[in-house]
Structures are given as C-alpha cells and as structure tokens.
C-alpha cells in the first residue's frame, strides 16, 4: 500500500533552470511532509519540510508547495545546480501514527551543466 | 559524517543464512528506526526502538528481529535469508520518540543474498 507516491522515477534538467519534483499522498491523516536528498553511498539527509497548516515553505533555492485538497506536494529548486543531482525522497507523517515517516520511492534528479 | 554509524557497509551472504546489522545512533538520540530500501522501492519502515523499548512496528517480516541495547545501539537480525531480502538497510536516529523531524540517517548496509 503506497501511501506516498512519486510517479516520476527520474528527471533531467539544465543547469540554471527550475527543477520540479512531485509527490502525491493518499492518507488524509498526514500532517507533516518532508523532502530528503540522497547521494550515492550516503544516507538520506533532510532538505525541507512543511506542516499541513501551511501551503508554502521556502529555504534558499528550495521551496515546497502543499495542496491539501489535491493531496499533492512539490519541491521546486531554482536555479538548479549540478550538485543538486541526487535522489529526492518525499516523506509524510501523522501524529495519529506516532509520526513515523512514510517515504515515496524517490525521484532521481540529474542537473546537466 | 551524520553521526549515525552502521556496520558493516556491505554484506554478501547465501540464502538460508542469518546476519546481524548494527547501528550506533547519534550521540544523545534515544530513538532508532530501521528502514529497508529494495530496488525501485522507497524506504520501507521496519521497526522503531526508543530507549530500549520497541515503539512501533512496520512491515517487518517474522524472520527479522531487532533490539536496542542499554548503550542505545541497535541490531537488526535477519534470518533464513531469501534472495528478495537483498536491499539497502538504513538506520536512523532521533532524540524524541514521536517526532517527524530530526531523523538522522546512517549511510546504510547493502545486503546481497546469493
């Protein structure tokens, strides 16, 4: 039962352009959403998060948008840099379930220089 | 270095065997989580321990077990291994028992069952 879905296995973007990574969820109990970034041979590292009471959170080049009615969130990276090339995981949690993280399958982002 | 240490980094073993994966959490973190990442799959939650006690269970097979010791390190035991158990196994730690943020992941153990 995939409660968090990242339907694009990979995305290729030119350096300097915008990268948009998408994530859909099915469980309306989720109240906190996070994006993690993973380089090869390393564990995932936290990137940015958003609470369900907000619809946007920005941190430098990274912005996360949340559309609760559509159960959809997206991560925008502007401008994209070659160092952003990594696997990006979307994750969600719910107080109801002890706040443990439920992850999507990940999207491989390649930023071409 | 995230502060979460997982050993070994790589493990190759035969079907039917048993292995133990080890995780040392970041200093000060009381909660340990185990996740499995199979090919083309997201990180699947297996089990969580908090201060030595099992806190939450996910999609963990009966052939798998875990524990957290008094020094807070954790071990994940995988027995009667099957080819499908080949995966990356990640450990994460956090200070609190039920918080969605503050997870710090180790670099993982790559298990290959042949």
PDB file of N, CA and C in Angstrom, chain A residues 6-105:
ATOM      1  N   UNK A   6       5.720   8.859  -5.669  1.00  0.00           N
ATOM      2  CA  UNK A   6       6.484   9.756  -6.533  1.00  0.00           C
ATOM      3  C   UNK A   6       6.479   9.087  -7.898  1.00  0.00           C
ATOM      4  N   UNK A   7       5.645   9.593  -8.781  1.00  0.00           N
ATOM      5  CA  UNK A   7       5.373   8.905 -10.031  1.00  0.00           C
ATOM      6  C   UNK A   7       6.452   9.071 -11.095  1.00  0.00           C
ATOM      7  N   UNK A   8       7.344  10.032 -10.882  1.00  0.00           N
ATOM      8  CA  UNK A   8       8.428  10.210 -11.862  1.00  0.00           C
ATOM      9  C   UNK A   8       9.699   9.581 -11.304  1.00  0.00           C
ATOM     10  N   UNK A   9      10.157   8.482 -11.902  1.00  0.00           N
ATOM     11  CA  UNK A   9      11.382   7.848 -11.391  1.00  0.00           C
ATOM     12  C   UNK A   9      12.611   8.723 -11.607  1.00  0.00           C
ATOM     13  N   UNK A  10      12.583   9.559 -12.658  1.00  0.00           N
ATOM     14  CA  UNK A  10      13.746  10.390 -12.916  1.00  0.00           C
ATOM     15  C   UNK A  10      13.345  11.689 -13.609  1.00  0.00           C
ATOM     16  N   UNK A  11      14.244  12.672 -13.481  1.00  0.00           N
ATOM     17  CA  UNK A  11      14.020  13.994 -14.069  1.00  0.00           C
ATOM     18  C   UNK A  11      15.373  14.551 -14.468  1.00  0.00           C
ATOM     19  N   UNK A  12      15.431  15.114 -15.671  1.00  0.00           N
ATOM     20  CA  UNK A  12      16.672  15.715 -16.150  1.00  0.00           C
ATOM     21  C   UNK A  12      16.429  17.181 -16.451  1.00  0.00           C
ATOM     22  N   UNK A  13      17.302  18.049 -15.918  1.00  0.00           N
ATOM     23  CA  UNK A  13      17.101  19.495 -16.034  1.00  0.00           C
ATOM     24  C   UNK A  13      18.427  20.160 -16.385  1.00  0.00           C
ATOM     25  N   UNK A  14      18.354  21.235 -17.128  1.00  0.00           N
ATOM     26  CA  UNK A  14      19.554  22.001 -17.463  1.00  0.00           C
ATOM     27  C   UNK A  14      19.938  22.885 -16.282  1.00  0.00           C
ATOM     28  N   UNK A  15      21.232  23.015 -16.079  1.00  0.00           N
ATOM     29  CA  UNK A  15      21.730  23.903 -15.021  1.00  0.00           C
ATOM     30  C   UNK A  15      21.134  25.301 -15.173  1.00  0.00           C
ATOM     31  N   UNK A  16      20.720  25.875 -14.052  1.00  0.00           N
ATOM     32  CA  UNK A  16      20.161  27.221 -14.068  1.00  0.00           C
ATOM     33  C   UNK A  16      18.649  27.265 -14.222  1.00  0.00           C
ATOM     34  N   UNK A  17      18.065  26.154 -14.689  1.00  0.00           N
ATOM     35  CA  UNK A  17      16.612  26.113 -14.851  1.00  0.00           C
ATOM     36  C   UNK A  17      15.947  25.618 -13.573  1.00  0.00           C
ATOM     37  N   UNK A  18      14.624  25.581 -13.590  1.00  0.00           N
ATOM     38  CA  UNK A  18      13.876  25.125 -12.422  1.00  0.00           C
ATOM     39  C   UNK A  18      13.698  23.612 -12.469  1.00  0.00           C
ATOM     40  N   UNK A  19      13.870  22.969 -11.318  1.00  0.00           N
ATOM     41  CA  UNK A  19      13.538  21.549 -11.166  1.00  0.00           C
ATOM     42  C   UNK A  19      12.265  21.473 -10.337  1.00  0.00           C
ATOM     43  N   UNK A  20      11.315  20.686 -10.796  1.00  0.00           N
ATOM     44  CA  UNK A  20      10.063  20.493 -10.048  1.00  0.00           C
ATOM     45  C   UNK A  20       9.869  19.006  -9.822  1.00  0.00           C
ATOM     46  N   UNK A  21       9.900  18.616  -8.553  1.00  0.00           N
ATOM     47  CA  UNK A  21       9.687  17.215  -8.189  1.00  0.00           C
ATOM     48  C   UNK A  21       8.333  17.101  -7.514  1.00  0.00           C
ATOM     49  N   UNK A  22       7.580  16.101  -7.903  1.00  0.00           N
ATOM     50  CA  UNK A  22       6.211  15.966  -7.435  1.00  0.00           C
ATOM     51  C   UNK A  22       6.005  14.757  -6.528  1.00  0.00           C
ATOM     52  N   UNK A  23       5.001  14.868  -5.690  1.00  0.00           N
ATOM     53  CA  UNK A  23       4.696  13.816  -4.729  1.00  0.00           C
ATOM     54  C   UNK A  23       3.198  13.841  -4.452  1.00  0.00           C
ATOM     55  N   UNK A  24       2.572  12.685  -4.449  1.00  0.00           N
ATOM     56  CA  UNK A  24       1.152  12.570  -4.110  1.00  0.00           C
ATOM     57  C   UNK A  24       0.995  11.646  -2.916  1.00  0.00           C
ATOM     58  N   UNK A  25      -0.025  11.906  -2.118  1.00  0.00           N
ATOM     59  CA  UNK A  25      -0.281  11.030  -0.979  1.00  0.00           C
ATOM     60  C   UNK A  25      -1.754  10.692  -0.916  1.00  0.00           C
ATOM     61  N   UNK A  26      -2.047   9.607  -0.247  1.00  0.00           N
ATOM     62  CA  UNK A  26      -3.443   9.146  -0.214  1.00  0.00           C
ATOM     63  C   UNK A  26      -4.074   9.274   1.164  1.00  0.00           C
ATOM     64  N   UNK A  27      -3.264   9.340   2.199  1.00  0.00           N
ATOM     65  CA  UNK A  27      -3.791   9.328   3.564  1.00  0.00           C
ATOM     66  C   UNK A  27      -4.029  10.758   4.061  1.00  0.00           C
ATOM     67  N   UNK A  28      -5.268  11.093   4.288  1.00  0.00           N
ATOM     68  CA  UNK A  28      -5.606  12.457   4.706  1.00  0.00           C
ATOM     69  C   UNK A  28      -5.177  12.753   6.141  1.00  0.00           C
ATOM     70  N   UNK A  29      -4.722  11.730   6.865  1.00  0.00           N
ATOM     71  CA  UNK A  29      -4.254  11.949   8.234  1.00  0.00           C
ATOM     72  C   UNK A  29      -2.845  12.546   8.274  1.00  0.00           C
ATOM     73  N   UNK A  30      -2.132  12.471   7.170  1.00  0.00           N
ATOM     74  CA  UNK A  30      -0.768  13.026   7.153  1.00  0.00           C
ATOM     75  C   UNK A  30      -0.833  14.519   7.460  1.00  0.00           C
ATOM     76  N   UNK A  31       0.025  14.974   8.380  1.00  0.00           N
ATOM     77  CA  UNK A  31       0.003  16.381   8.750  1.00  0.00           C
ATOM     78  C   UNK A  31       1.376  17.046   8.684  1.00  0.00           C
ATOM     79  N   UNK A  32       2.363  16.295   8.227  1.00  0.00           N
ATOM     80  CA  UNK A  32       3.698  16.883   8.123  1.00  0.00           C
ATOM     81  C   UNK A  32       4.396  16.200   6.966  1.00  0.00           C
ATOM     82  N   UNK A  33       5.067  17.006   6.160  1.00  0.00           N
ATOM     83  CA  UNK A  33       5.672  16.495   4.939  1.00  0.00           C
ATOM     84  C   UNK A  33       7.120  16.959   4.828  1.00  0.00           C
ATOM     85  N   UNK A  34       7.955  16.082   4.347  1.00  0.00           N
ATOM     86  CA  UNK A  34       9.381  16.381   4.295  1.00  0.00           C
ATOM     87  C   UNK A  34       9.965  15.927   2.961  1.00  0.00           C
ATOM     88  N   UNK A  35      11.040  16.563   2.584  1.00  0.00           N
ATOM     89  CA  UNK A  35      11.845  16.111   1.438  1.00  0.00           C
ATOM     90  C   UNK A  35      13.246  15.787   1.948  1.00  0.00           C
ATOM     91  N   UNK A  36      13.729  14.636   1.482  1.00  0.00           N
ATOM     92  CA  UNK A  36      15.083  14.208   1.799  1.00  0.00           C
ATOM     93  C   UNK A  36      15.843  14.065   0.493  1.00  0.00           C
ATOM     94  N   UNK A  37      17.141  14.267   0.591  1.00  0.00           N
ATOM     95  CA  UNK A  37      18.028  14.170  -0.563  1.00  0.00           C
ATOM     96  C   UNK A  37      19.044  13.077  -0.272  1.00  0.00           C
ATOM     97  N   UNK A  38      19.358  12.275  -1.285  1.00  0.00           N
ATOM     98  CA  UNK A  38      20.294  11.181  -1.060  1.00  0.00           C
ATOM     99  C   UNK A  38      21.318  11.111  -2.187  1.00  0.00           C
ATOM    100  N   UNK A  39      22.590  11.180  -1.789  1.00  0.00           N
ATOM    101  CA  UNK A  39      23.680  10.950  -2.732  1.00  0.00           C
ATOM    102  C   UNK A  39      24.078   9.481  -2.670  1.00  0.00           C
ATOM    103  N   UNK A  40      24.706   8.963  -3.732  1.00  0.00           N
ATOM    104  CA  UNK A  40      25.169   7.567  -3.723  1.00  0.00           C
ATOM    105  C   UNK A  40      26.082   7.287  -2.534  1.00  0.00           C
ATOM    106  N   UNK A  41      25.924   6.129  -1.956  1.00  0.00           N
ATOM    107  CA  UNK A  41      26.760   5.656  -0.849  1.00  0.00           C
ATOM    108  C   UNK A  41      26.588   6.494   0.430  1.00  0.00           C
ATOM    109  N   UNK A  42      25.528   7.285   0.478  1.00  0.00           N
ATOM    110  CA  UNK A  42      25.249   8.043   1.696  1.00  0.00           C
ATOM    111  C   UNK A  42      23.803   7.799   2.104  1.00  0.00           C
ATOM    112  N   UNK A  43      23.493   8.108   3.360  1.00  0.00           N
ATOM    113  CA  UNK A  43      22.102   8.025   3.783  1.00  0.00           C
ATOM    114  C   UNK A  43      21.340   9.272   3.382  1.00  0.00           C
ATOM    115  N   UNK A  44      20.005   9.206   3.411  1.00  0.00           N
ATOM    116  CA  UNK A  44      19.199  10.391   3.106  1.00  0.00           C
ATOM    117  C   UNK A  44      19.476  11.506   4.109  1.00  0.00           C
ATOM    118  N   UNK A  45      19.467  12.740   3.628  1.00  0.00           N
ATOM    119  CA  UNK A  45      19.617  13.893   4.514  1.00  0.00           C
ATOM    120  C   UNK A  45      18.417  14.813   4.345  1.00  0.00           C
ATOM    121  N   UNK A  46      18.002  15.394   5.423  1.00  0.00           N
ATOM    122  CA  UNK A  46      16.831  16.267   5.429  1.00  0.00           C
ATOM    123  C   UNK A  46      17.084  17.513   4.599  1.00  0.00           C
ATOM    124  N   UNK A  47      16.077  17.897   3.825  1.00  0.00           N
ATOM    125  CA  UNK A  47      16.214  19.071   2.955  1.00  0.00           C
ATOM    126  C   UNK A  47      15.271  20.197   3.389  1.00  0.00           C
ATOM    127  N   UNK A  48      13.991  19.911   3.415  1.00  0.00           N
ATOM    128  CA  UNK A  48      12.998  20.941   3.730  1.00  0.00           C
ATOM    129  C   UNK A  48      11.699  20.250   4.132  1.00  0.00           C
ATOM    130  N   UNK A  49      10.883  20.925   4.913  1.00  0.00           N
ATOM    131  CA  UNK A  49       9.626  20.329   5.342  1.00  0.00           C
ATOM    132  C   UNK A  49       8.509  21.359   5.325  1.00  0.00           C
ATOM    133  N   UNK A  50       7.284  20.875   5.501  1.00  0.00           N
ATOM    134  CA  UNK A  50       6.132  21.758   5.572  1.00  0.00           C
ATOM    135  C   UNK A  50       5.053  21.123   6.421  1.00  0.00           C
ATOM    136  N   UNK A  51       4.433  21.921   7.235  1.00  0.00           N
ATOM    137  CA  UNK A  51       3.313  21.463   8.037  1.00  0.00           C
ATOM    138  C   UNK A  51       2.029  21.584   7.223  1.00  0.00           C
ATOM    139  N   UNK A  52       1.043  20.778   7.574  1.00  0.00           N
ATOM    140  CA  UNK A  52      -0.208  20.792   6.815  1.00  0.00           C
ATOM    141  C   UNK A  52      -1.003  22.088   6.996  1.00  0.00           C
ATOM    142  N   UNK A  53      -0.595  22.925   7.949  1.00  0.00           N
ATOM    143  CA  UNK A  53      -1.314  24.188   8.137  1.00  0.00           C
ATOM    144  C   UNK A  53      -0.785  25.276   7.193  1.00  0.00           C
ATOM    145  N   UNK A  54       0.264  24.950   6.473  1.00  0.00           N
ATOM    146  CA  UNK A  54       0.833  25.902   5.523  1.00  0.00           C
ATOM    147  C   UNK A  54       0.668  25.393   4.106  1.00  0.00           C
ATOM    148  N   UNK A  55       0.854  26.283   3.138  1.00  0.00           N
ATOM    149  CA  UNK A  55       0.830  25.822   1.750  1.00  0.00           C
ATOM    150  C   UNK A  55       2.147  26.082   1.028  1.00  0.00           C
ATOM    151  N   UNK A  56       3.069  26.713   1.729  1.00  0.00           N
ATOM    152  CA  UNK A  56       4.352  27.007   1.101  1.00  0.00           C
ATOM    153  C   UNK A  56       5.418  27.180   2.176  1.00  0.00           C
ATOM    154  N   UNK A  57       6.611  26.651   1.897  1.00  0.00           N
ATOM    155  CA  UNK A  57       7.750  26.905   2.765  1.00  0.00           C
ATOM    156  C   UNK A  57       8.989  27.041   1.888  1.00  0.00           C
ATOM    157  N   UNK A  58       9.756  28.080   2.181  1.00  0.00           N
ATOM    158  CA  UNK A  58      10.897  28.402   1.323  1.00  0.00           C
ATOM    159  C   UNK A  58      12.185  28.397   2.130  1.00  0.00           C
ATOM    160  N   UNK A  59      13.244  27.867   1.529  1.00  0.00           N
ATOM    161  CA  UNK A  59      14.542  27.882   2.181  1.00  0.00           C
ATOM    162  C   UNK A  59      15.592  28.018   1.090  1.00  0.00           C
ATOM    163  N   UNK A  60      16.010  29.251   0.852  1.00  0.00           N
ATOM    164  CA  UNK A  60      17.012  29.489  -0.186  1.00  0.00           C
ATOM    165  C   UNK A  60      16.484  29.127  -1.556  1.00  0.00           C
ATOM    166  N   UNK A  61      17.186  28.238  -2.236  1.00  0.00           N
ATOM    167  CA  UNK A  61      16.767  27.840  -3.590  1.00  0.00           C
ATOM    168  C   UNK A  61      15.626  26.816  -3.577  1.00  0.00           C
ATOM    169  N   UNK A  62      15.280  26.330  -2.410  1.00  0.00           N
ATOM    170  CA  UNK A  62      14.298  25.248  -2.294  1.00  0.00           C
ATOM    171  C   UNK A  62      12.969  25.778  -1.751  1.00  0.00           C
ATOM    172  N   UNK A  63      11.891  25.419  -2.443  1.00  0.00           N
ATOM    173  CA  UNK A  63      10.545  25.776  -1.992  1.00  0.00           C
ATOM    174  C   UNK A  63       9.664  24.552  -2.086  1.00  0.00           C
ATOM    175  N   UNK A  64       8.908  24.300  -1.036  1.00  0.00           N
ATOM    176  CA  UNK A  64       7.951  23.202  -1.067  1.00  0.00           C
ATOM    177  C   UNK A  64       6.546  23.794  -1.045  1.00  0.00           C
ATOM    178  N   UNK A  65       5.698  23.281  -1.926  1.00  0.00           N
ATOM    179  CA  UNK A  65       4.310  23.697  -2.021  1.00  0.00           C
ATOM    180  C   UNK A  65       3.422  22.527  -1.633  1.00  0.00           C
ATOM    181  N   UNK A  66       2.373  22.821  -0.861  1.00  0.00           N
ATOM    182  CA  UNK A  66       1.445  21.786  -0.450  1.00  0.00           C
ATOM    183  C   UNK A  66       0.029  22.158  -0.888  1.00  0.00           C
ATOM    184  N   UNK A  67      -0.624  21.237  -1.585  1.00  0.00           N
ATOM    185  CA  UNK A  67      -2.019  21.401  -1.983  1.00  0.00           C
ATOM    186  C   UNK A  67      -2.812  20.298  -1.303  1.00  0.00           C
ATOM    187  N   UNK A  68      -3.400  20.613  -0.155  1.00  0.00           N
ATOM    188  CA  UNK A  68      -4.068  19.600   0.649  1.00  0.00           C
ATOM    189  C   UNK A  68      -5.287  19.020  -0.045  1.00  0.00           C
ATOM    190  N   UNK A  69      -6.022  19.853  -0.747  1.00  0.00           N
ATOM    191  CA  UNK A  69      -7.242  19.347  -1.386  1.00  0.00           C
ATOM    192  C   UNK A  69      -6.900  18.327  -2.467  1.00  0.00           C
ATOM    193  N   UNK A  70      -5.761  18.517  -3.112  1.00  0.00           N
ATOM    194  CA  UNK A  70      -5.330  17.583  -4.155  1.00  0.00           C
ATOM    195  C   UNK A  70      -4.417  16.487  -3.595  1.00  0.00           C
ATOM    196  N   UNK A  71      -4.079  16.579  -2.321  1.00  0.00           N
ATOM    197  CA  UNK A  71      -3.139  15.652  -1.683  1.00  0.00           C
ATOM    198  C   UNK A  71      -1.854  15.570  -2.513  1.00  0.00           C
ATOM    199  N   UNK A  72      -1.308  16.735  -2.758  1.00  0.00           N
ATOM    200  CA  UNK A  72      -0.148  16.835  -3.642  1.00  0.00           C
ATOM    201  C   UNK A  72       0.843  17.829  -3.069  1.00  0.00           C
ATOM    202  N   UNK A  73       2.120  17.476  -3.141  1.00  0.00           N
ATOM    203  CA  UNK A  73       3.143  18.451  -2.815  1.00  0.00           C
ATOM    204  C   UNK A  73       4.243  18.412  -3.866  1.00  0.00           C
ATOM    205  N   UNK A  74       4.932  19.513  -3.943  1.00  0.00           N
ATOM    206  CA  UNK A  74       6.002  19.600  -4.932  1.00  0.00           C
ATOM    207  C   UNK A  74       7.193  20.333  -4.324  1.00  0.00           C
ATOM    208  N   UNK A  75       8.353  20.009  -4.846  1.00  0.00           N
ATOM    209  CA  UNK A  75       9.606  20.661  -4.455  1.00  0.00           C
ATOM    210  C   UNK A  75      10.146  21.382  -5.671  1.00  0.00           C
ATOM    211  N   UNK A  76      10.379  22.691  -5.518  1.00  0.00           N
ATOM    212  CA  UNK A  76      10.943  23.489  -6.586  1.00  0.00           C
ATOM    213  C   UNK A  76      12.371  23.861  -6.224  1.00  0.00           C
ATOM    214  N   UNK A  77      13.269  23.675  -7.160  1.00  0.00           N
ATOM    215  CA  UNK A  77      14.664  24.054  -6.953  1.00  0.00           C
ATOM    216  C   UNK A  77      15.012  25.071  -8.039  1.00  0.00           C
ATOM    217  N   UNK A  78      15.319  26.293  -7.580  1.00  0.00           N
ATOM    218  CA  UNK A  78      15.629  27.364  -8.528  1.00  0.00           C
ATOM    219  C   UNK A  78      16.791  28.217  -8.001  1.00  0.00           C
ATOM    220  N   UNK A  79      17.861  28.411  -8.773  1.00  0.00           N
ATOM    221  CA  UNK A  79      18.170  27.691 -10.012  1.00  0.00           C
ATOM    222  C   UNK A  79      18.798  26.341  -9.697  1.00  0.00           C
ATOM    223  N   UNK A  80      18.623  25.400 -10.560  1.00  0.00           N
ATOM    224  CA  UNK A  80      19.208  24.070 -10.348  1.00  0.00           C
ATOM    225  C   UNK A  80      20.709  24.114 -10.606  1.00  0.00           C
ATOM    226  N   UNK A  81      21.423  23.350  -9.803  1.00  0.00           N
ATOM    227  CA  UNK A  81      22.880  23.288  -9.924  1.00  0.00           C
ATOM    228  C   UNK A  81      23.305  21.826 -10.080  1.00  0.00           C
ATOM    229  N   UNK A  82      24.438  21.577 -10.725  1.00  0.00           N
ATOM    230  CA  UNK A  82      24.885  20.179 -10.884  1.00  0.00           C
ATOM    231  C   UNK A  82      24.987  19.421  -9.568  1.00  0.00           C
ATOM    232  N   UNK A  83      25.344  20.116  -8.494  1.00  0.00           N
ATOM    233  CA  UNK A  83      25.444  19.486  -7.177  1.00  0.00           C
ATOM    234  C   UNK A  83      24.108  19.050  -6.611  1.00  0.00           C
ATOM    235  N   UNK A  84      23.010  19.477  -7.249  1.00  0.00           N
ATOM    236  CA  UNK A  84      21.683  19.048  -6.815  1.00  0.00           C
ATOM    237  C   UNK A  84      21.345  17.660  -7.338  1.00  0.00           C
ATOM    238  N   UNK A  85      22.160  17.138  -8.236  1.00  0.00           N
ATOM    239  CA  UNK A  85      21.921  15.803  -8.787  1.00  0.00           C
ATOM    240  C   UNK A  85      21.974  14.777  -7.653  1.00  0.00           C
ATOM    241  N   UNK A  86      20.862  14.099  -7.456  1.00  0.00           N
ATOM    242  CA  UNK A  86      20.722  13.173  -6.326  1.00  0.00           C
ATOM    243  C   UNK A  86      19.366  12.485  -6.445  1.00  0.00           C
ATOM    244  N   UNK A  87      19.079  11.607  -5.501  1.00  0.00           N
ATOM    245  CA  UNK A  87      17.739  11.037  -5.387  1.00  0.00           C
ATOM    246  C   UNK A  87      16.976  11.841  -4.341  1.00  0.00           C
ATOM    247  N   UNK A  88      15.765  12.244  -4.673  1.00  0.00           N
ATOM    248  CA  UNK A  88      14.945  13.019  -3.756  1.00  0.00           C
ATOM    249  C   UNK A  88      13.759  12.169  -3.301  1.00  0.00           C
ATOM    250  N   UNK A  89      13.631  12.041  -1.991  1.00  0.00           N
ATOM    251  CA  UNK A  89      12.529  11.280  -1.404  1.00  0.00           C
ATOM    252  C   UNK A  89      11.544  12.238  -0.752  1.00  0.00           C
ATOM    253  N   UNK A  90      10.284  12.009  -1.021  1.00  0.00           N
ATOM    254  CA  UNK A  90       9.204  12.689  -0.339  1.00  0.00           C
ATOM    255  C   UNK A  90       8.802  11.802   0.844  1.00  0.00           C
ATOM    256  N   UNK A  91       8.483  12.403   1.984  1.00  0.00           N
ATOM    257  CA  UNK A  91       8.057  11.633   3.148  1.00  0.00           C
ATOM    258  C   UNK A  91       6.904  12.352   3.837  1.00  0.00           C
ATOM    259  N   UNK A  92       6.080  11.596   4.511  1.00  0.00           N
ATOM    260  CA  UNK A  92       4.938  12.166   5.221  1.00  0.00           C
ATOM    261  C   UNK A  92       4.789  11.483   6.572  1.00  0.00           C
ATOM    262  N   UNK A  93       4.165  12.186   7.487  1.00  0.00           N
ATOM    263  CA  UNK A  93       3.940  11.599   8.808  1.00  0.00           C
ATOM    264  C   UNK A  93       2.607  12.069   9.359  1.00  0.00           C
ATOM    265  N   UNK A  94       2.114  11.344  10.359  1.00  0.00           N
ATOM    266  CA  UNK A  94       0.860  11.708  11.006  1.00  0.00           C
ATOM    267  C   UNK A  94       1.003  11.493  12.499  1.00  0.00           C
ATOM    268  N   UNK A  95       0.515  12.456  13.269  1.00  0.00           N
ATOM    269  CA  UNK A  95       0.541  12.306  14.733  1.00  0.00           C
ATOM    270  C   UNK A  95      -0.196  11.033  15.130  1.00  0.00           C
ATOM    271  N   UNK A  96      -1.262  10.745  14.359  1.00  0.00           N
ATOM    272  CA  UNK A  96      -2.085   9.569  14.633  1.00  0.00           C
ATOM    273  C   UNK A  96      -1.268   8.277  14.631  1.00  0.00           C
ATOM    274  N   UNK A  97      -0.198   8.257  13.814  1.00  0.00           N
ATOM    275  CA  UNK A  97       0.602   7.039  13.669  1.00  0.00           C
ATOM    276  C   UNK A  97       1.971   7.197  14.318  1.00  0.00           C
ATOM    277  N   UNK A  98       2.036   8.026  15.337  1.00  0.00           N
ATOM    278  CA  UNK A  98       3.298   8.177  16.048  1.00  0.00           C
ATOM    279  C   UNK A  98       4.359   8.942  15.308  1.00  0.00           C
ATOM    280  N   UNK A  99       3.948   9.630  14.250  1.00  0.00           N
ATOM    281  CA  UNK A  99       4.858  10.495  13.497  1.00  0.00           C
ATOM    282  C   UNK A  99       5.992   9.783  12.799  1.00  0.00           C
ATOM    283  N   UNK A 100       5.907   8.463  12.620  1.00  0.00           N
ATOM    284  CA  UNK A 100       6.987   7.828  11.876  1.00  0.00           C
ATOM    285  C   UNK A 100       6.834   8.183  10.400  1.00  0.00           C
ATOM    286  N   UNK A 101       7.961   8.255   9.717  1.00  0.00           N
ATOM    287  CA  UNK A 101       7.973   8.740   8.340  1.00  0.00           C
ATOM    288  C   UNK A 101       7.599   7.636   7.354  1.00  0.00           C
ATOM    289  N   UNK A 102       6.738   7.982   6.407  1.00  0.00           N
ATOM    290  CA  UNK A 102       6.375   7.110   5.300  1.00  0.00           C
ATOM    291  C   UNK A 102       6.978   7.728   4.041  1.00  0.00           C
ATOM    292  N   UNK A 103       7.790   6.973   3.334  1.00  0.00           N
ATOM    293  CA  UNK A 103       8.544   7.514   2.204  1.00  0.00           C
ATOM    294  C   UNK A 103       7.963   7.099   0.861  1.00  0.00           C
ATOM    295  N   UNK A 104       8.167   7.959  -0.116  1.00  0.00           N
ATOM    296  CA  UNK A 104       7.908   7.592  -1.501  1.00  0.00           C
ATOM    297  C   UNK A 104       9.108   6.846  -2.062  1.00  0.00           C
ATOM    298  N   UNK A 105       8.990   6.435  -3.328  1.00  0.00           N
ATOM    299  CA  UNK A 105      10.033   5.616  -3.963  1.00  0.00           C
ATOM    300  C   UNK A 105      11.238   6.421  -4.423  1.00  0.00           C
TER     301      UNK A 105
END
